[in-house]
CSV table of C-alpha atoms in Angstrom, one decimal:
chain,number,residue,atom,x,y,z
I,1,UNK,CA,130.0,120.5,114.9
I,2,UNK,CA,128.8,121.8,111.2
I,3,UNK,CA,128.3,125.7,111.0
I,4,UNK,CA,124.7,125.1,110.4
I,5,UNK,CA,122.1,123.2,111.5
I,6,UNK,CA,119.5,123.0,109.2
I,7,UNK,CA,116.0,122.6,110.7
I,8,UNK,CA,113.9,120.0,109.7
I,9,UNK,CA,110.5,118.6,109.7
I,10,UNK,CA,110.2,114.9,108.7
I,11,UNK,CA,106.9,113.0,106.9
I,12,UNK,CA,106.9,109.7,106.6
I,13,UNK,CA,104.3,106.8,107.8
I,14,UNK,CA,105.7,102.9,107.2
I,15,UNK,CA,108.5,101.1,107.6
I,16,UNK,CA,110.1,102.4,104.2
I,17,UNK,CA,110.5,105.7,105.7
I,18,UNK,CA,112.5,104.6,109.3
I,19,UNK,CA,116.0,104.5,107.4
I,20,UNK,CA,116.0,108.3,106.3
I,21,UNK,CA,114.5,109.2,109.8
I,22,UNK,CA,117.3,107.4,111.6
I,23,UNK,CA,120.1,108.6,109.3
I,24,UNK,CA,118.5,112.4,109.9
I,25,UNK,CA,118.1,112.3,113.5
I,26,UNK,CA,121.7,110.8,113.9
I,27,UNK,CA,123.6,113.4,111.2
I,28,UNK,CA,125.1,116.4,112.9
I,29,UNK,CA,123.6,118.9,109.9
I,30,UNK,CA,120.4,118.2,110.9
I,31,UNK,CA,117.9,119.0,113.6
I,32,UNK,CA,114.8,117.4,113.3
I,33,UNK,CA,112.0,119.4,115.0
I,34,UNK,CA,109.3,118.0,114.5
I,35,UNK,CA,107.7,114.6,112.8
I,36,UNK,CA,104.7,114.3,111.0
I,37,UNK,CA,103.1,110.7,110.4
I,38,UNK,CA,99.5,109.5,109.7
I,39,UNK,CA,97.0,108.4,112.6
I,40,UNK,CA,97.0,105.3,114.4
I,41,UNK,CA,95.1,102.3,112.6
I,42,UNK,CA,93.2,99.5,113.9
I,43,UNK,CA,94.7,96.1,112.4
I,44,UNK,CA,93.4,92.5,113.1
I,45,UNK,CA,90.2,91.2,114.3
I,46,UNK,CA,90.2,92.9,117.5
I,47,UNK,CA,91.1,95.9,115.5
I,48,UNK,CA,93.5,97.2,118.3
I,49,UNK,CA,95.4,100.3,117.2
I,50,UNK,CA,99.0,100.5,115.5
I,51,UNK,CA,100.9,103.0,115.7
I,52,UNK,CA,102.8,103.8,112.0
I,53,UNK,CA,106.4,102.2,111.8
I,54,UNK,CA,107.7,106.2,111.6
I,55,UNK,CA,106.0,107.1,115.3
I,56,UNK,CA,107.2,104.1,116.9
I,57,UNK,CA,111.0,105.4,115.3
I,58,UNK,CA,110.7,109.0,116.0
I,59,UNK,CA,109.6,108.0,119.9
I,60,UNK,CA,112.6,106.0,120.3
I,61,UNK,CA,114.6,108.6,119.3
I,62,UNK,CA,112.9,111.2,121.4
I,63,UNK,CA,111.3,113.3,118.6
I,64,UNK,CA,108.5,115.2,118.8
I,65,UNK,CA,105.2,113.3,116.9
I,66,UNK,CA,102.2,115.0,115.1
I,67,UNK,CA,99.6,112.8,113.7
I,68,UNK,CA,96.4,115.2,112.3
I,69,UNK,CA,93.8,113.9,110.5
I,70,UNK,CA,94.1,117.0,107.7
I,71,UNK,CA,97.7,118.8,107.4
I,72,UNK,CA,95.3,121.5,107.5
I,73,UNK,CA,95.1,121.6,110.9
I,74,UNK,CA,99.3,121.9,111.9
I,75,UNK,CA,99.7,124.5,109.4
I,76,UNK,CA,100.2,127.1,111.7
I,77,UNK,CA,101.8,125.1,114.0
I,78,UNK,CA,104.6,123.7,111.3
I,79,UNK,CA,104.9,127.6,110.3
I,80,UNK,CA,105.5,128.7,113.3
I,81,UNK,CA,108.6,126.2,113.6
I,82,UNK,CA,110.3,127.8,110.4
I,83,UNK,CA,111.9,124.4,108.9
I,84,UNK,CA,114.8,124.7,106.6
I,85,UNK,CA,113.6,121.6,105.3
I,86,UNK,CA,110.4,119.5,105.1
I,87,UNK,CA,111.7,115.8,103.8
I,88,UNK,CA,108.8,113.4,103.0
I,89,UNK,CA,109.2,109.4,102.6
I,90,UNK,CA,105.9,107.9,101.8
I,91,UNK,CA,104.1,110.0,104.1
I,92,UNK,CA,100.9,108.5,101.8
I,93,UNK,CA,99.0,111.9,101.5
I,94,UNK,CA,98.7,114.5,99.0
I,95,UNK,CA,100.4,117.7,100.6
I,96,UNK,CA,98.6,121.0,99.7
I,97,UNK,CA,100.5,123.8,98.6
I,98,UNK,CA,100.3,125.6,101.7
I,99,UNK,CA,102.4,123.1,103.4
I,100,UNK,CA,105.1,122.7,100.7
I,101,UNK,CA,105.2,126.8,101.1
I,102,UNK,CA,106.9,126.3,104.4
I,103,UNK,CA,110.0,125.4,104.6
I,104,UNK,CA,112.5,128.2,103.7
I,105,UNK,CA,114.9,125.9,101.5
I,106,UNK,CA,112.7,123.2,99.8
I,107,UNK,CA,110.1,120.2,100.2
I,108,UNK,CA,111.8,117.1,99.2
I,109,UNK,CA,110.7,113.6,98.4
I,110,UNK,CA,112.3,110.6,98.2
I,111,UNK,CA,110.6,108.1,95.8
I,112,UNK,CA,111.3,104.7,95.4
I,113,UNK,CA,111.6,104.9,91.5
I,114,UNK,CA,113.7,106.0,88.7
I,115,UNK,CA,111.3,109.2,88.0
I,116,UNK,CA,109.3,109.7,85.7
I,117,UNK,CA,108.6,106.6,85.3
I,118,UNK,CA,106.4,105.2,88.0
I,119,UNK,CA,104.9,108.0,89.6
I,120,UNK,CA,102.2,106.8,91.9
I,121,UNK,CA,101.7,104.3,95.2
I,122,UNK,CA,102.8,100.8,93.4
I,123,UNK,CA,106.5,102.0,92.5
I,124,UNK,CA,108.0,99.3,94.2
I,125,UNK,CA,106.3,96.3,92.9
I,126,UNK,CA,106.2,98.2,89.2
I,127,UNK,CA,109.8,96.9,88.5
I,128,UNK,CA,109.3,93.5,89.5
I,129,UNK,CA,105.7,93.0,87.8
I,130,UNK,CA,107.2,94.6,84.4
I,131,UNK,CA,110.1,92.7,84.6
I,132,UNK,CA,112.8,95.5,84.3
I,133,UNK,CA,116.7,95.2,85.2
I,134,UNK,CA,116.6,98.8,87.2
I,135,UNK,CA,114.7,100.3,89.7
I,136,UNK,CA,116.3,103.2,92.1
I,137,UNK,CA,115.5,106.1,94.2
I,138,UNK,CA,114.8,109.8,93.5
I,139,UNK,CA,115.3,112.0,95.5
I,140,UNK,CA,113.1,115.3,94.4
I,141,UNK,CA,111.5,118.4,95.0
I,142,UNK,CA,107.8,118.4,95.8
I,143,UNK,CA,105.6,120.6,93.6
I,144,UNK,CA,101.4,120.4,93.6
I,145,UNK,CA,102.2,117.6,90.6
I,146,UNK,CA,101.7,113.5,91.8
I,147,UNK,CA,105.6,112.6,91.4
I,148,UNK,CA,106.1,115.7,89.1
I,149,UNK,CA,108.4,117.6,90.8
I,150,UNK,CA,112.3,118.2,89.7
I,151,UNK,CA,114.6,116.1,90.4
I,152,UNK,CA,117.5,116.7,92.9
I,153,UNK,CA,119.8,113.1,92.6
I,154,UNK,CA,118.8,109.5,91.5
I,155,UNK,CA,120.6,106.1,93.0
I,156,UNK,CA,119.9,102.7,90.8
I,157,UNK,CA,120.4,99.4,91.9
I,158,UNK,CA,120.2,96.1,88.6
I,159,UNK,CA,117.8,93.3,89.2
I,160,UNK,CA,119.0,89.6,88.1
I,161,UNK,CA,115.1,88.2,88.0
I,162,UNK,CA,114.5,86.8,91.3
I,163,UNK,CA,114.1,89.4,93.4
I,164,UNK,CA,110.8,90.5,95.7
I,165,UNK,CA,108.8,92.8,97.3
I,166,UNK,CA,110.9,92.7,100.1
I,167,UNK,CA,113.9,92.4,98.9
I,168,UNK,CA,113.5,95.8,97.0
I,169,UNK,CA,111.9,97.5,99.8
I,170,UNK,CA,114.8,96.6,102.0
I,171,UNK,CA,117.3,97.9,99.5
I,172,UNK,CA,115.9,101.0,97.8
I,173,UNK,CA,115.2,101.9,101.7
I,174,UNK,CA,119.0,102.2,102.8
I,175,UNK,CA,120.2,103.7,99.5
I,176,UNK,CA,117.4,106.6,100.0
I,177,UNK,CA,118.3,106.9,103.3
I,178,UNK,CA,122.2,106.7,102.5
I,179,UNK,CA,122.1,109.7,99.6
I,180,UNK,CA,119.5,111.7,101.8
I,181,UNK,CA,121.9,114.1,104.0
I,182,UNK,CA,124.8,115.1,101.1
I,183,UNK,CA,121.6,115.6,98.8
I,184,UNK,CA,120.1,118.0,101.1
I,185,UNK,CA,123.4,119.7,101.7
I,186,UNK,CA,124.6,120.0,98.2
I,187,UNK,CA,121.1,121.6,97.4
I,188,UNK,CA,121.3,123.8,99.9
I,189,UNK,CA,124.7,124.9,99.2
I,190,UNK,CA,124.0,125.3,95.3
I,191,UNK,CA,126.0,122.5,93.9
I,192,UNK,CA,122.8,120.6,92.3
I,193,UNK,CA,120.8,122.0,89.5
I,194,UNK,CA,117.1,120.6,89.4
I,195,UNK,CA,116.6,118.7,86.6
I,196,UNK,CA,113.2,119.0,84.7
I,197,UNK,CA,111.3,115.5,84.3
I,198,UNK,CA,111.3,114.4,80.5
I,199,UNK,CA,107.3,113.9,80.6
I,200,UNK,CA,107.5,111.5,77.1
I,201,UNK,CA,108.8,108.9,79.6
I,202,UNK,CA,106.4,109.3,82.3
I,203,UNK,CA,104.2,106.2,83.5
I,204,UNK,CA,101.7,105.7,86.3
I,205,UNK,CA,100.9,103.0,88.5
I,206,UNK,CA,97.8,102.7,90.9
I,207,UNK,CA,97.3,101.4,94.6
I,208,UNK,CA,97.9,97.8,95.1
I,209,UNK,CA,94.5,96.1,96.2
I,210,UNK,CA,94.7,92.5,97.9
I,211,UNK,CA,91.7,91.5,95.0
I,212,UNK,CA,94.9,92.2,92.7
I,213,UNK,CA,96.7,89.0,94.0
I,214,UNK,CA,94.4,86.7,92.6
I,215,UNK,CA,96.1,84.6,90.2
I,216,UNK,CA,94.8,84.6,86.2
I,217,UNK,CA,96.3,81.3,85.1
I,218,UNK,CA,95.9,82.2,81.8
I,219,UNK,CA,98.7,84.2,81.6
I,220,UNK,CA,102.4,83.8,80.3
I,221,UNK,CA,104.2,81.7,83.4
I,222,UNK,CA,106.5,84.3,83.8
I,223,UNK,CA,104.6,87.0,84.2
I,224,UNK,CA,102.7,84.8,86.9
I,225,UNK,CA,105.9,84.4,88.2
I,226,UNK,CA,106.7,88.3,88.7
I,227,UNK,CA,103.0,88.7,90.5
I,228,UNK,CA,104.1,86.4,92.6
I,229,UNK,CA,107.9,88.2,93.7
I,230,UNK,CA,105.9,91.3,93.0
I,231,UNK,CA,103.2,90.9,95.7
I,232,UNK,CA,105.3,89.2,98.6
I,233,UNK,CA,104.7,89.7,101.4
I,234,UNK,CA,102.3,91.8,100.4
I,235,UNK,CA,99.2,91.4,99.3
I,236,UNK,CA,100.6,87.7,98.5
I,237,UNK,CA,99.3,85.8,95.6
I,238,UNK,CA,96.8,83.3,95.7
I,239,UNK,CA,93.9,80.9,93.8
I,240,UNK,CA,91.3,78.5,94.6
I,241,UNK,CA,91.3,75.1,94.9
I,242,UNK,CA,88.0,74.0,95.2
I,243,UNK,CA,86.5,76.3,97.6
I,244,UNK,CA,90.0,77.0,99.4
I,245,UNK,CA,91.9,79.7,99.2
I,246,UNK,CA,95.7,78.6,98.1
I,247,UNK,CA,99.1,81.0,98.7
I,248,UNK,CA,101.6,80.5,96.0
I,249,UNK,CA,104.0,82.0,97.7
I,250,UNK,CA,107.5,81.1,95.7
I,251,UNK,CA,107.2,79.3,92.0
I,252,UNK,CA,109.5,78.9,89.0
I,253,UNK,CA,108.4,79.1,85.1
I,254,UNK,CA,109.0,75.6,83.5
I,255,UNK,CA,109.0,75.7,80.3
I,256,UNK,CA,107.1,73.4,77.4
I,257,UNK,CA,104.9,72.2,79.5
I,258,UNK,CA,102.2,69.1,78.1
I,259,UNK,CA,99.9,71.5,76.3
I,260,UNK,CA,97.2,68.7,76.5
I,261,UNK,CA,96.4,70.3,79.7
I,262,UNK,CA,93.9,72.7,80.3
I,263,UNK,CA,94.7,76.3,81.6
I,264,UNK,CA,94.7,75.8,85.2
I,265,UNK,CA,95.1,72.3,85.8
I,266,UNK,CA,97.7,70.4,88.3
I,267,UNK,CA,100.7,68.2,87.7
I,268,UNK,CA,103.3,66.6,89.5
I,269,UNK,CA,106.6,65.3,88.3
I,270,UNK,CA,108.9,64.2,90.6
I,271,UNK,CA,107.3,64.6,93.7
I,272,UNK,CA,106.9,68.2,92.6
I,273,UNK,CA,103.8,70.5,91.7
I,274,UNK,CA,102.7,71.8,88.6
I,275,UNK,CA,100.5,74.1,87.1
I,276,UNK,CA,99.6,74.5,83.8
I,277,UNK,CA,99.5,78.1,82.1
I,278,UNK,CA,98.2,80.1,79.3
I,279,UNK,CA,102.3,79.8,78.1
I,280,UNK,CA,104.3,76.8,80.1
I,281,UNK,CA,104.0,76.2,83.1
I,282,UNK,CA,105.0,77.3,86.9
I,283,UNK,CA,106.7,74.8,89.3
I,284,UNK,CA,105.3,75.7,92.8
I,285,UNK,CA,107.8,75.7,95.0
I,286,UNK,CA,106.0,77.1,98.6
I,287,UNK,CA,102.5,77.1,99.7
I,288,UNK,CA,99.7,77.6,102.0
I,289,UNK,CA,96.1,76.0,102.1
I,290,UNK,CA,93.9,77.9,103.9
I,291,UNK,CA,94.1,77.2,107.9
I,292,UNK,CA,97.5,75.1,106.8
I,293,UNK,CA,100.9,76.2,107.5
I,294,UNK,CA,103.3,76.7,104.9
I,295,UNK,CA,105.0,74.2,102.8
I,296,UNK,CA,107.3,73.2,99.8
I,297,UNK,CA,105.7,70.8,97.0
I,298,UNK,CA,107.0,67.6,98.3
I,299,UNK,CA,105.2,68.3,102.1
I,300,UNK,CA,102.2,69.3,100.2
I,301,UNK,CA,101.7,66.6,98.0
I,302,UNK,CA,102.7,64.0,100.7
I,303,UNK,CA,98.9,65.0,102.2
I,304,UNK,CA,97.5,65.5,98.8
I,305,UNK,CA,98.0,62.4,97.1
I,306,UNK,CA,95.0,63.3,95.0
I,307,UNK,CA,95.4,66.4,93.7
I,308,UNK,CA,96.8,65.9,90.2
I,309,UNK,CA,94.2,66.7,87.6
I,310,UNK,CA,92.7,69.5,89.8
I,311,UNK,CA,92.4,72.5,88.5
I,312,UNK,CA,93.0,76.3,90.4
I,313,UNK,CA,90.8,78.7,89.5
């Protein structure tokens, strides 16, 4: 058993955050006292309630589960428990300063970017849609700043091209929950100095909106391509055809394609589908019709012997 304990009250609301819960509640340094996630949400048509990924966690692991509408209201209540640390993973509010006044060591964030750049909601598509060959975690301290705060330790992982949404989620998920504890610890212990942010390299990036999967097919292929890794599962990517909706949902840039086609337009070759771009062209590779199930370009096109010429919009 360690010397000390430290105390510590955990934020957090999706499925990003359940790593660095578990790996808290199950490290013998910590104590987690209490966990503080957002409200329960109604999802689907019958709009039944959901609890967030980080209640349904911290229940199985017998924590104890706030879920206020304002932080304002459990301010007294999370002073009163005297945290050593408050440790936030996409919690998905702004915290006001009386809260990050709490704990008696620090409020720390773990961020699913290479800080500064990408500060904001969209950090993990940001990588994928900008075509970069990094992405990490930071693991900071929380000022009254969006992302501004300094930082404690940074882990990066390299990206080949063909990752997605989930892939990155997945892995920047473990390594922030995997560097959490020692970073906490060597903070507290004084064997990390803060760095400043460099602000000349800062960048933003706003909410995702599902409207923002909607396809422009005149665009450079590739950068179709990363919309599409970028935004799956979530909000997926998708474009019209005639007046049905259609998920591309895995493609491939070809390039040179017949630029006697219009923007737009279909093509097969080889039992395969085409579209024709602003720059080459993108080899669809799964989709879904709207009320269809999902399917590769052969399956497709084996019940849409018409569709070359058409054109997505």
């Amino acid at each position: 058993m360690p010397e000390k304990r430290y105390k510590v009250i955990f934020m957090g609301t999706p499925d990003f955050a359940v790593p660095g819960l578990r790996a808290l509640s199950c490290d013998a340094r910590f104590e987690i006292i209490s966990v503080v996630t957002q409200e329960d949400k109604p999802i689907g048509r019958k709009q039944e309630l959901n609890a967030p990924a980080v209640k349904r966690a911290a229940q199985e692991l017998s924590l104890n589960v706030l879920q206020p509408t304002r932080l304002k209201n459990i301010t007294t209540e999370l002073v009163n428990l005297a945290p050593d640390f408050i440790v936030v993973i996409a919690y998905g509010r702004i915290l006001p300063e009386a809260i990050l006044n709490i704990p008696k060591i620090a409020c720390v964030n773990v961020h699913a970017s290479l800080l500064p750049k990408y500060r904001g909601a969209a950090c993990l598509q940001a990588p994928i849609l900008n075509g970069d060959s990094e992405t990490g975690i930071t693991v900071m301290l929380m000022d009254k700043g969006l992302d501004t705060g300094d930082i404690l330790r940074q882990a990066k992982i390299k990206l080949d091209g063909s990752e997605n949404l989930e892939i990155i989620h997945d892995r920047l998920s473990k390594i922030g929950a995997e560097i959490l504890g020692d970073t906490l610890i060597d903070f507290a212990d004084k064997k990390i100095k803060p760095q400043k942010q460099d602000e000349s390299f800062t960048s933003y990036v706003k909410i995702i909106d599902k409207k923002d999967g909607q396809i422009n097919w005149d665009s450079d292929a590739q950068k179709i391509e990363r919309q599409i890794r970028a935004f799956n599962p979530w909000p997926g990517t998708f474009s019209f055809l005639e007046s049905k909706m259609l998920k591309i949902i895995k493609a491939q840039v070809i390039e040179n394609a017949d630029n006697k086609l219009e923007i737009g337009q279909i093509f097969t070759e080889n039992k395969q589908l085409l579209v024709k771009c602003r720059q080459n062209a993108l080899l669809i590779l799964e989709l879904q019709l709207e009320g269809k199930k999902v399917m590769d370009s052969p399956s497709f096109l084996a019940g849409h012997a018409d569709i070359s010429g058409k054109k997505l919009k």
